[in-house]
Tab-separated table of C-alpha atoms in Angstrom:
chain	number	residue	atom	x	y	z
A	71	UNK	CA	145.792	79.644	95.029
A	72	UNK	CA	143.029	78.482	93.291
A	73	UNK	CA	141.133	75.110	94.005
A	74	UNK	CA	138.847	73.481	92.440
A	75	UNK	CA	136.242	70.710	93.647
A	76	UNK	CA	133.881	68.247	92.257
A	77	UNK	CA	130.979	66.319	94.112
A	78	UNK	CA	130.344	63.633	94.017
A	79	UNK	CA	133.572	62.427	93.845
A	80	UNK	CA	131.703	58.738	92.371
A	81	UNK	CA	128.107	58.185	90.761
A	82	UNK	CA	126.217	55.527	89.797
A	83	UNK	CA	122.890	55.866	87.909
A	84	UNK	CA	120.523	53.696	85.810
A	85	UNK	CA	120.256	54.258	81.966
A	86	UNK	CA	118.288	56.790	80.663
A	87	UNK	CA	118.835	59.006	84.166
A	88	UNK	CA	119.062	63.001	83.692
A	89	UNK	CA	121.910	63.904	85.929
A	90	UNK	CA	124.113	66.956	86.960
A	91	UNK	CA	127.926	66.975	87.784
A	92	UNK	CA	129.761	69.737	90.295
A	93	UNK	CA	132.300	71.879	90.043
A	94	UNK	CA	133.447	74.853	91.925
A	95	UNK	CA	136.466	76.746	92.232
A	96	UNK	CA	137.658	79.404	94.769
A	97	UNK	CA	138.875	82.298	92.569
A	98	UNK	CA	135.820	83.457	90.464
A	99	UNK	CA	138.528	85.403	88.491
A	100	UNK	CA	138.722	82.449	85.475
A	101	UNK	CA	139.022	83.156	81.876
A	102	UNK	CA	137.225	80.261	81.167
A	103	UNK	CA	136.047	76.758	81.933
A	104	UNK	CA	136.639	73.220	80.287
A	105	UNK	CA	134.836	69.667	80.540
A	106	UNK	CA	137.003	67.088	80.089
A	107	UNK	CA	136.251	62.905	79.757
A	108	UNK	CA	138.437	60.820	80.640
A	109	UNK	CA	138.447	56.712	80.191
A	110	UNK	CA	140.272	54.720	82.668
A	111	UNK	CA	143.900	54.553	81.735
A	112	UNK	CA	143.101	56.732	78.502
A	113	UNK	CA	143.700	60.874	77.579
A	114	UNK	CA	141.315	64.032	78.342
A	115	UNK	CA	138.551	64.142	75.674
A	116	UNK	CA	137.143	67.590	75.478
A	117	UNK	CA	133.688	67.811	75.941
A	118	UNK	CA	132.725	72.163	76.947
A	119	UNK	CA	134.545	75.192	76.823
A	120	UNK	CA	132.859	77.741	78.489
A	121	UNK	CA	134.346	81.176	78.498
A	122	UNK	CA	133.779	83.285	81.337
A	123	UNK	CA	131.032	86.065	80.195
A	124	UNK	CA	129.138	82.890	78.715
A	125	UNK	CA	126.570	81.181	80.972
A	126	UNK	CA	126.431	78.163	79.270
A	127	UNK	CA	127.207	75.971	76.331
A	128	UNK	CA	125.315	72.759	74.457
A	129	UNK	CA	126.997	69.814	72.683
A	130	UNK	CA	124.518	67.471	71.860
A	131	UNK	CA	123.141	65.681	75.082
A	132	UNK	CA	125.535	67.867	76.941
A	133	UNK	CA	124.670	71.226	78.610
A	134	UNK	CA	127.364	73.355	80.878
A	135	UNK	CA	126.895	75.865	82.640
A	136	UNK	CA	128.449	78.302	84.760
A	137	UNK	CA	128.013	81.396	87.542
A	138	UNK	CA	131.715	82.877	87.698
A	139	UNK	CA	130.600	84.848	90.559
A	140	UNK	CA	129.563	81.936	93.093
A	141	UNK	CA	132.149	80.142	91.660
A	142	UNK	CA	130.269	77.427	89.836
A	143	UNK	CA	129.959	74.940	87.277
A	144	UNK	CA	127.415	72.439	86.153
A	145	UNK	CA	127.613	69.520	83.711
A	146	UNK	CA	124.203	68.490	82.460
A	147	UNK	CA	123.961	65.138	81.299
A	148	UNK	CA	120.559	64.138	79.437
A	149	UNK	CA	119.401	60.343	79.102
A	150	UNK	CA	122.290	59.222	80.314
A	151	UNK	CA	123.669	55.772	78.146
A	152	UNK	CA	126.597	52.819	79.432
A	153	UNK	CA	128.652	54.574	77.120
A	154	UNK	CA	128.608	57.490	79.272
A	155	UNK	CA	130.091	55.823	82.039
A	156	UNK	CA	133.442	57.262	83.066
A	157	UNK	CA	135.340	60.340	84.908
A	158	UNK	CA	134.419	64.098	83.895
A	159	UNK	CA	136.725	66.564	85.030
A	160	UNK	CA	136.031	70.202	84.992
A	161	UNK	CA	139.265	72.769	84.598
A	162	UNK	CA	139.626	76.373	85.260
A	163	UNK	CA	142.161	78.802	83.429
A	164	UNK	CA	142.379	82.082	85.570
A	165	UNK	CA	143.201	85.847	84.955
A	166	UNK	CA	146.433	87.221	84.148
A	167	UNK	CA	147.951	83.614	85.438
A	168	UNK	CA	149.299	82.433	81.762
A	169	UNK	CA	147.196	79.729	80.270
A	170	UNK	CA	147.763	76.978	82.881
A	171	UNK	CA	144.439	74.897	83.984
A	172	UNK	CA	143.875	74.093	87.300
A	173	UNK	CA	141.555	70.323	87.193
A	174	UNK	CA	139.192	69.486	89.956
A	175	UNK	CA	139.442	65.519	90.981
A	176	UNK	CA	136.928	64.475	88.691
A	177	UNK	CA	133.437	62.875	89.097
A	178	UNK	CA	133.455	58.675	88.280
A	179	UNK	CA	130.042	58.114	86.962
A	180	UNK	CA	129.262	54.799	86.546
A	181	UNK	CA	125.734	54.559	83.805
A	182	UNK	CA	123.842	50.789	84.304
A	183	UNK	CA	121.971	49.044	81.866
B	195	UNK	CA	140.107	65.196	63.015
B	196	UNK	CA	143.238	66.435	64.132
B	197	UNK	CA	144.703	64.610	67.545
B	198	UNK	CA	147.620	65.259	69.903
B	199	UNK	CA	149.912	61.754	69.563
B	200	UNK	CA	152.269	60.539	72.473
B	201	UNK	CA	154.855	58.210	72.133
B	202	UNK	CA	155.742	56.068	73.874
B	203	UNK	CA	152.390	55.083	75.622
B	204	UNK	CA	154.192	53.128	78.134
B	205	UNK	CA	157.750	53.661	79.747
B	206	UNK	CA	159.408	51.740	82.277
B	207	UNK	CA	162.802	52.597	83.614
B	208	UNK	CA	165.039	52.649	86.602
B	209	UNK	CA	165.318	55.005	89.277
B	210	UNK	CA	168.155	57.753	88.350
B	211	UNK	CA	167.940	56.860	84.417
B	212	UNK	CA	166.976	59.499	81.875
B	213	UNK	CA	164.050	59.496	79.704
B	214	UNK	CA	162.005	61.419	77.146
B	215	UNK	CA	158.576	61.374	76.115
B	216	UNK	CA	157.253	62.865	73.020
B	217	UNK	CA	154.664	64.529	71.599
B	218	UNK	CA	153.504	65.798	68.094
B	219	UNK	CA	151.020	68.111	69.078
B	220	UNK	CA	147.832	69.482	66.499
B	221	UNK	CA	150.134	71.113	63.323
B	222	UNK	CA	148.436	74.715	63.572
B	223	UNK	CA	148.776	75.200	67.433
B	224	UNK	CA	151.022	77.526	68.516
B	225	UNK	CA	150.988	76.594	72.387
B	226	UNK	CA	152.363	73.607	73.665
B	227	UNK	CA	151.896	72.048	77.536
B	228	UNK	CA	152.591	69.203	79.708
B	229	UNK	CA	150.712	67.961	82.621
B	230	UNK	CA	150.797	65.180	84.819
B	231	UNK	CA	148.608	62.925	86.903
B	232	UNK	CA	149.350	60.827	89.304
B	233	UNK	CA	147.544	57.081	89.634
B	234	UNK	CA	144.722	58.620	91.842
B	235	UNK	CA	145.349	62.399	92.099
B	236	UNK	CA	144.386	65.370	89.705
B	237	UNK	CA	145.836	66.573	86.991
B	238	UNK	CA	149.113	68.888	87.373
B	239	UNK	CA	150.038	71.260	85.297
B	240	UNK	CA	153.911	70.832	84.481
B	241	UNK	CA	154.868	73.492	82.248
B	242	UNK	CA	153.592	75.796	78.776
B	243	UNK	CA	155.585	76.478	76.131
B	244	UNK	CA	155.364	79.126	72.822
B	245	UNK	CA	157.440	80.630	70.998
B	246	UNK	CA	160.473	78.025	71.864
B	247	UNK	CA	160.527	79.816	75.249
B	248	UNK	CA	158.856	78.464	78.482
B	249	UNK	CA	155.739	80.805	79.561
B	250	UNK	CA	155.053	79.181	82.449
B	251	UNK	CA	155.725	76.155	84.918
B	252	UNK	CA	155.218	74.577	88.604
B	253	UNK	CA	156.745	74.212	91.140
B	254	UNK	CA	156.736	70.157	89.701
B	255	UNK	CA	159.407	71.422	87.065
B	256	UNK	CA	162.545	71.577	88.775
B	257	UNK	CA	165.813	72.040	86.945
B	258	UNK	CA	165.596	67.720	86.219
B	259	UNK	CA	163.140	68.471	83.831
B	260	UNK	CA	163.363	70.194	80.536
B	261	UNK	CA	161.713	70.726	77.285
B	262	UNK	CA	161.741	70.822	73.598
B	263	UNK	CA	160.797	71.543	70.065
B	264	UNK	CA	163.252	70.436	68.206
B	265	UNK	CA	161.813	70.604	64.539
B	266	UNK	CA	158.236	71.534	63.251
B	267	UNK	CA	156.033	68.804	64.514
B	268	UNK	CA	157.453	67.322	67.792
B	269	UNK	CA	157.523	68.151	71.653
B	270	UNK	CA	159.333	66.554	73.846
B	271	UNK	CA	159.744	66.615	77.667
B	272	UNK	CA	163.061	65.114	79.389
B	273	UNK	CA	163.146	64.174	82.871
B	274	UNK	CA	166.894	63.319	83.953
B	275	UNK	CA	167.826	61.258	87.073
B	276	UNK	CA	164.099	59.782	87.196
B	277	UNK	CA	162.548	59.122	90.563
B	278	UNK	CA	160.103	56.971	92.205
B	279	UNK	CA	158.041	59.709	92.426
B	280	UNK	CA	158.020	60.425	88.875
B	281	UNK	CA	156.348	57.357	88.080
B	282	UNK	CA	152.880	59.437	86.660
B	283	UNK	CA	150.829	59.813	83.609
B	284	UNK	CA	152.203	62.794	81.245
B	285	UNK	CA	149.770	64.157	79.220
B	286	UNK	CA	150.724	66.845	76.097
B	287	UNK	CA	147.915	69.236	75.313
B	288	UNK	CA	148.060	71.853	72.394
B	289	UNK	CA	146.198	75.323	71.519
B	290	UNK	CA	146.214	77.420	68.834
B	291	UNK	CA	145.452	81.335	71.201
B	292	UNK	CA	146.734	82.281	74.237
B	293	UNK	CA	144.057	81.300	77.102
B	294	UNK	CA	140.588	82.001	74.712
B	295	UNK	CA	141.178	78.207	73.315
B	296	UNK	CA	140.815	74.773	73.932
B	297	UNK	CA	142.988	72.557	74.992
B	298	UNK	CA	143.652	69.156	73.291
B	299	UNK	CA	145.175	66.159	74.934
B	300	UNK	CA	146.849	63.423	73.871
B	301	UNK	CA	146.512	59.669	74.715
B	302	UNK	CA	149.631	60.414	77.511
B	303	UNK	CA	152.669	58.120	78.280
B	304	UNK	CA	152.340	56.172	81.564
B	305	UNK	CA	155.411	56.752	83.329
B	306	UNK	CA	156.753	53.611	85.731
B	307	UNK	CA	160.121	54.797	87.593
B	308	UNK	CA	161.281	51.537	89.331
């Protein structure tokens, strides 16, 4: 069954901070890898999709990566802003297991003026 | 930009009542899901749905929960003879391919089972 993880579970940095967010998962057989933010008490915003023969993808400020084969995945944030501030959640679809994603338990960052 | 809606966002009811939430997901997906989270847990995945078939659901969907397309635009998901344990955010996501795709969510409907 596959798991996925993300440390630190919490995060608090001040403005203008580079910072990276975890995730790994224990079946490196994925078909492909999504960022997700979410606001307290609010919906999923997607932020990456990274499919799994890509290394990584860019949005803006945003840079994802990921090494299927250690079973990893990195969420690059650059100069971080207070409007950053909330929980990213990375989500795994696997191989030959329908389309279902499998979330990790997020990361709560937390950006201070 | 095209969004996933939810209505309602908020739904209180009692313990053993029936209720419905409902979704109108993007208008060119093809592949509708539900998930659910629960205040302090991860996201679940609840069920997928194409085709007006079920592809796929958890162990979460037992036979009190069912769902629906019953016209072009919406997607519901019933839950009959509600229980505490229930009480959950539901989040509808849509896609327009199998797996290769993106998945959109909507706002969700914050489920209180008293």
């Amino acid at each position: 069954k596959q798991e996925v993880t993300q440390i630190p579970a919490a995060l608090s940095v001040p403005e203008g901070e580079n910072l990276v967010l975890n995730c790994s998962f224990t079946d490196s057989a994925i078909y492909n890898l999504q960022w997700f933010r979410q606001d307290p008490g609010k919906g999923l915003t997607s932020l990456l999709l990274i499919q799994s023969s890509q290394r990584e993808q860019t949005s803006g400020r945003l840079n994802a990566s990921l090494d299927k084969s250690s079973g990893r995945s990195t969420l690059y944030i650059a100069a971080s802003q207070p409007g950053d501030s909330a929980t990213y959640l990375c989500a795994v679809r696997r191989d030959n297991a329908g389309n279902m994603l499998t979330f990790g338990g997020g990361t709560r960052l937390m950006v201070k003026p | 930009e095209p969004e996933v809606t939810q209505t309602p966002s908020h739904q209180v009811t009692q313990m053993g009542q029936e209720v419905i939430l409902r979704c109108v997901p993007i208008s060119n997906h093809l592949y509708f899901y539900w998930y659910r989270q629960i205040l302090g847990q991860k996201v679940e995945f609840l069920v997928s749905f194409y085709n007006n078939e079920i592809s796929e659901k958890s162990e979460i969907f037992d036979d009190r929960f069912s769902v629906e397309r019953p016209d072009g635009s919406n997607f519901t998901l019933k839950i009959r003879s509600t229980k505490l344990e229930d009480s959950a955010m539901y989040f509808c996501a849509s896609t327009n391919r199998w797996s290769a795709d993106t998945q959109y969510f909507g706002p969700g409907t914050r489920l209180t089972v008293l």
